[in-house]
Coordinates of C-alpha atoms in Angstrom, one line a residue:
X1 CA 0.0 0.0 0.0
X2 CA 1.6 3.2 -1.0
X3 CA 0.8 6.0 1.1
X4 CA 0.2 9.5 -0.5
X5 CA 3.1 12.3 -0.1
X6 CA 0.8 14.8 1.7
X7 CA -0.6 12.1 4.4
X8 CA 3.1 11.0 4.8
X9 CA 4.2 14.6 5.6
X10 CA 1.8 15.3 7.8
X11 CA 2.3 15.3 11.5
X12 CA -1.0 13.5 12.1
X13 CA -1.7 10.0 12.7
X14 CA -2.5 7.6 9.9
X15 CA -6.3 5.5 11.3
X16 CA -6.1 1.8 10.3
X17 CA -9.9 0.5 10.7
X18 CA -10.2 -2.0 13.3
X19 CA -6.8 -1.4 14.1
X20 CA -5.8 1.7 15.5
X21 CA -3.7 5.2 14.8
X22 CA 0.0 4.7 13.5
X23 CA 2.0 8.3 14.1
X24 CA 5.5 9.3 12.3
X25 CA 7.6 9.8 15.8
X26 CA 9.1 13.4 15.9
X27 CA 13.0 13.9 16.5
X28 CA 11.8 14.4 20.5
X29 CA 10.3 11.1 20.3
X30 CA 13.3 9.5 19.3
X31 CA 15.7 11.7 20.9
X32 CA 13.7 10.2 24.2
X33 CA 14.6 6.0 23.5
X34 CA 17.9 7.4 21.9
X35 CA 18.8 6.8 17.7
X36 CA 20.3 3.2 18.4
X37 CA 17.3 1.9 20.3
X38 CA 15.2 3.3 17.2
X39 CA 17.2 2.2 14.6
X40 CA 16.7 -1.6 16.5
X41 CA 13.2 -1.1 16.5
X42 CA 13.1 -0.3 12.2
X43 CA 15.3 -3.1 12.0
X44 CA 13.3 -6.0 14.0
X45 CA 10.2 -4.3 11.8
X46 CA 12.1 -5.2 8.6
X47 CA 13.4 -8.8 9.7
X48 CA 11.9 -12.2 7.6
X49 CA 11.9 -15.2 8.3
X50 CA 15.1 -16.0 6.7
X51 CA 17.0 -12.9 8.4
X52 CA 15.4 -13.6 11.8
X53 CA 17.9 -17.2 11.6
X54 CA 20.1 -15.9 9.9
X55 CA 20.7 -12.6 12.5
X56 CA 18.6 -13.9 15.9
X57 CA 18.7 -17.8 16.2
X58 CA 22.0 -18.5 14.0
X59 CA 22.1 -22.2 15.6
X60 CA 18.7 -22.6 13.8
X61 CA 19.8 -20.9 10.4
X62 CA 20.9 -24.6 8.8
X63 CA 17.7 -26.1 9.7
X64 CA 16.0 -23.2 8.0
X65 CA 18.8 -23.5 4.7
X66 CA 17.3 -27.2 4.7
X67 CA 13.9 -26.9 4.9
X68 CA 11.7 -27.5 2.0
X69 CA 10.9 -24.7 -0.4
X70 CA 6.6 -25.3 0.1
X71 CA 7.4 -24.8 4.3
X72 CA 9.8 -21.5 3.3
X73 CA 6.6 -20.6 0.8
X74 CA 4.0 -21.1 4.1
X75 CA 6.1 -19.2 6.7
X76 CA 5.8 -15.5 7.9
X77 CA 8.1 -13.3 10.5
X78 CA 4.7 -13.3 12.3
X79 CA 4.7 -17.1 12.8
X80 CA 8.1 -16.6 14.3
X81 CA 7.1 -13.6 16.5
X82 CA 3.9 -15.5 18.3
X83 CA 6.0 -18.6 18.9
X84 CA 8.3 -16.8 21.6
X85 CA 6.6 -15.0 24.2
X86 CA 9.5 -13.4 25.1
X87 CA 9.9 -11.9 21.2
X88 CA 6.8 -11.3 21.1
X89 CA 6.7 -9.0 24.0
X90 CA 9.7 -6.9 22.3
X91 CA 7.3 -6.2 19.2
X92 CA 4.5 -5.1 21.3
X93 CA 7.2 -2.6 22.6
X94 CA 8.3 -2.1 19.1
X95 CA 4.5 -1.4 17.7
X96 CA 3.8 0.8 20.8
X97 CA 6.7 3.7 19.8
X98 CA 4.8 3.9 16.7
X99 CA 1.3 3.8 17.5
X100 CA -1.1 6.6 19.5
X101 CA -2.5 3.5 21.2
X102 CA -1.3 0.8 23.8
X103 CA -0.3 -2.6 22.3
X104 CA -0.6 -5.4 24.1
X105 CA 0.4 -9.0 22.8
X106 CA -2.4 -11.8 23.9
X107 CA -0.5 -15.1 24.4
X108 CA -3.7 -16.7 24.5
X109 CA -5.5 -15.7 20.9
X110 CA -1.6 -15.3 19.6
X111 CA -2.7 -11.9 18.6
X112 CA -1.6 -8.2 19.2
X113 CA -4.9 -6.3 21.3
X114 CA -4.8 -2.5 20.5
X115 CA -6.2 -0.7 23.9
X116 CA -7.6 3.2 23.6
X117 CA -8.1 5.1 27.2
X118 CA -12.3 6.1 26.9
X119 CA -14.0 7.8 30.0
X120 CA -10.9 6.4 32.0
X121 CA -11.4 3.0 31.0
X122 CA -8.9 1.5 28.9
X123 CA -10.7 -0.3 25.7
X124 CA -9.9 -2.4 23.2
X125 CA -10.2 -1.1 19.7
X126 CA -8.2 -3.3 17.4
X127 CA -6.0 -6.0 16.5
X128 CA -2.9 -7.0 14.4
X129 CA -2.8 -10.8 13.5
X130 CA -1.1 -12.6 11.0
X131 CA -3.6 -11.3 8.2
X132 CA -2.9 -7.9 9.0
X133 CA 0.5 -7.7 10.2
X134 CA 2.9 -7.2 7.1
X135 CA 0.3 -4.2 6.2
X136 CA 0.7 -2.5 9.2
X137 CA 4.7 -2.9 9.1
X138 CA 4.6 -1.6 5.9
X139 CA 2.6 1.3 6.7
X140 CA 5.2 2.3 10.2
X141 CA 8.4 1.7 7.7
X142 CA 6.8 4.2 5.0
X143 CA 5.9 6.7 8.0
X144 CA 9.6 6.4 8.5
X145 CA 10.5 7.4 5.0
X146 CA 11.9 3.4 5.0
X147 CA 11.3 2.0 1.6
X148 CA 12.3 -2.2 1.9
X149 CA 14.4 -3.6 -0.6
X150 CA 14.7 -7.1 -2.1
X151 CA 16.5 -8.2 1.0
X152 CA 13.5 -7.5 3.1
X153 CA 10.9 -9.3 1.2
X154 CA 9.5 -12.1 3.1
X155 CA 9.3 -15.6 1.2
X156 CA 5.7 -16.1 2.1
X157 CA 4.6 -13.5 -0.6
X158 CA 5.6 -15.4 -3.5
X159 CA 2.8 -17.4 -5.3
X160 CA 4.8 -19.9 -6.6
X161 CA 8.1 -22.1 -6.8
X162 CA 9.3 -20.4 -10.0
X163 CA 8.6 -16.6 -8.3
X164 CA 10.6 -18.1 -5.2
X165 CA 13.9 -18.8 -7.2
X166 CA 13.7 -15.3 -8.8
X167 CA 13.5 -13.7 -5.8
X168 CA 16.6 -16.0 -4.4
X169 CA 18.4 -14.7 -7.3
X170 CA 17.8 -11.0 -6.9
X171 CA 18.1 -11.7 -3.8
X172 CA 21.7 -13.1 -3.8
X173 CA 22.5 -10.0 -6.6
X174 CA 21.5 -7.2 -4.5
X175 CA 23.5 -7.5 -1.3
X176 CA 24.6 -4.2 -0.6
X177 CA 28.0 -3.3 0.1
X178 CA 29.0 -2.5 4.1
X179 CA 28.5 0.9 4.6
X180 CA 32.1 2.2 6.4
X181 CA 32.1 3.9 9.5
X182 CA 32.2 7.3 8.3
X183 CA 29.0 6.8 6.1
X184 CA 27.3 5.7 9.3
X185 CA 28.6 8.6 10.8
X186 CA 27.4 11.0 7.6
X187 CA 23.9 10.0 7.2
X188 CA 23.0 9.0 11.1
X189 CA 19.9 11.1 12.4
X190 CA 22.2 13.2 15.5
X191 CA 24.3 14.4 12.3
X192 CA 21.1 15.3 9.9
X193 CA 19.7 17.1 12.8
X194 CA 22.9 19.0 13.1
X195 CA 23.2 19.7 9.0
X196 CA 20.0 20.8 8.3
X197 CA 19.7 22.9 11.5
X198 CA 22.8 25.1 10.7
X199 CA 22.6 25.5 6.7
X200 CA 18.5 25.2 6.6
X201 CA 17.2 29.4 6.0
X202 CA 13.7 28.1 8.2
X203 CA 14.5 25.6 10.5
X204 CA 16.9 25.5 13.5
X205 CA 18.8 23.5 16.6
X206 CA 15.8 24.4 18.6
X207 CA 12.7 24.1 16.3
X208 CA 13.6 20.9 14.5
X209 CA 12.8 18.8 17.2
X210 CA 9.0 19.0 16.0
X211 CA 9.7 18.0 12.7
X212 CA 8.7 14.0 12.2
X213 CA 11.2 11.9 10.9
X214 CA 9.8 11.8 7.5
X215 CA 9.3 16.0 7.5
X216 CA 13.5 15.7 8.1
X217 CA 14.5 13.3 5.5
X218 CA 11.8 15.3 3.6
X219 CA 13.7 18.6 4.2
X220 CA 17.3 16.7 4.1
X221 CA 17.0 16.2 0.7
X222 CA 15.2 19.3 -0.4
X223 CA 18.6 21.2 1.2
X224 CA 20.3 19.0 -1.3
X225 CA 18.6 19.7 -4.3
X226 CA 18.4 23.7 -3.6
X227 CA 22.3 23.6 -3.2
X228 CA 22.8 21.7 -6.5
X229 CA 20.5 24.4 -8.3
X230 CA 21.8 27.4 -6.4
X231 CA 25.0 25.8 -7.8
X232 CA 23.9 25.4 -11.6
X233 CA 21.8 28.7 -11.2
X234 CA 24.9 30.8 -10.7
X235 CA 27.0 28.6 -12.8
X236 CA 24.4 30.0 -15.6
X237 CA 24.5 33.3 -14.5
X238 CA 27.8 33.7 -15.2
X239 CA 28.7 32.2 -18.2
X240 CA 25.2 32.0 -20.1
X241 CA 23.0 29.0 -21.2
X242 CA 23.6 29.0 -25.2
X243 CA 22.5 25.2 -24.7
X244 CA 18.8 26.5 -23.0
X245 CA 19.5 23.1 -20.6
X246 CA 19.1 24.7 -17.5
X247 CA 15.9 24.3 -16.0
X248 CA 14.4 27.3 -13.7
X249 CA 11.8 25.1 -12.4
X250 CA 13.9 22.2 -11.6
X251 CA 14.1 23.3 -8.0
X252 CA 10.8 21.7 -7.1
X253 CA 11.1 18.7 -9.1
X254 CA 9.5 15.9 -6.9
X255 CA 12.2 13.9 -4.9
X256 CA 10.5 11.1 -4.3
X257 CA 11.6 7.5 -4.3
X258 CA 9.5 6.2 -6.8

């Protein structure tokens, strides 16, 4: 489900019927549990089947290798989730950063309960079960300005045995290189925050904490794109356009994604 820009941008919380409200966390949110904490939480949202062995229960990650392809077809990160209490407890902490609700994890239905306080009385007004689950995921990671890649797609979405070994082949061709420390560093949130506050014409050290985390990437990239122009722009004031390429409306081309 692809969200529309103007929803994304928006401070408000997205309503999922029969679910509940999913939010875009401010940089005060997440300055509050700390960038590492948050960064844990996107990840564990992001983790399949085959990266949950592969990353959380490596003495189980053979086991998985050997499994039949119908089984890998069949499973889910949900069916993972519900079979640990413990785990699952850790996503209901995960779900609750990113939703104006409380979520709870019922052990007994194998389900997550979405709670609303009314009159003083805390009531339940959704749940996330395996039907629903990937949806909602995919809904917090786009509020996050997270797109998933091929690595993230879970197995169990592929219809057939012949999809299944062209996604193990993409797969296997789009492992991205490690990212050195320094590009950590360069693109971490503490050092966007710091970027965009100084060189930004609107927003500073002690306004941007308001902004969501998708208004910053928003704006993070925007920055880019006006210095690039401003760049060109006075490039062709100088020494002419006799090619007419420059574009004067280029500045608000869109920037997203897709």
């Amino acid at each position: 489900m692809n969200i529309d820009k103007l929803v994304l941008l928006s401070p408000l919380p997205i309503y999922i019927k029969d679910v509940g409200n999913i939010m875009s966390p401010t940089l005060l949110d997440i300055s509050k549990i700390g960038e590492n904490e948050y960064k844990t939480f996107l990840y564990m949202l992001q983790l399949t089947p085959e990266k949950y062995y592969k990353d959380v229960d490596k003495e189980a990650y053979k086991i998985y290798q050997a499994l039949d392809d119908k089984i890998k077809l069949e499973m889910t990160i949900y069916d993972l989730i519900i079979s640990n209490k413990e785990i699952a407890k850790q996503y209901a902490n995960v779900l609750n950063f990113f939703f104006v609700e409380q979520v709870i994890f019922n052990e007994e239905f194998k389900q997550f309960d979405v709670y609303k306080m009314i009159n003083n009385k805390n009531i339940k007004i959704g749940i996330i079960t395996r039907k629903n689950f990937d949806g909602i995921v995919d809904i917090i990671l786009q509020r996050n300005y997270v797109q998933r890649s091929i690595e993230d797609e879970d197995y169990s979405k592929v219809k057939n045995k012949k999809a299944l070994e062209i996604l193990k082949k993409l797969k296997k061709g789009s492992k991205a290189k490690e990212q050195s420390k320094q590009e950590i560093k360069k693109y971490s949130i503490a050092n966007i925050v710091s970027a965009l506050s100084a060189y930004s014409e609107a927003i500073n050290i002690s306004s941007i904490w308001n902004l969501t985390i998708y208004q910053l990437y928003d704006q993070f990239a925007r920055l880019q794109n006006k210095i690039l122009f401003n760049i060109n722009a006075n490039s062709v004031s100088v020494w002419g356009d006799s090619d007419n390429k420059f574009k004067f409306d280029r500045w608000y081309d869109p920037i997203d994604k897709n």
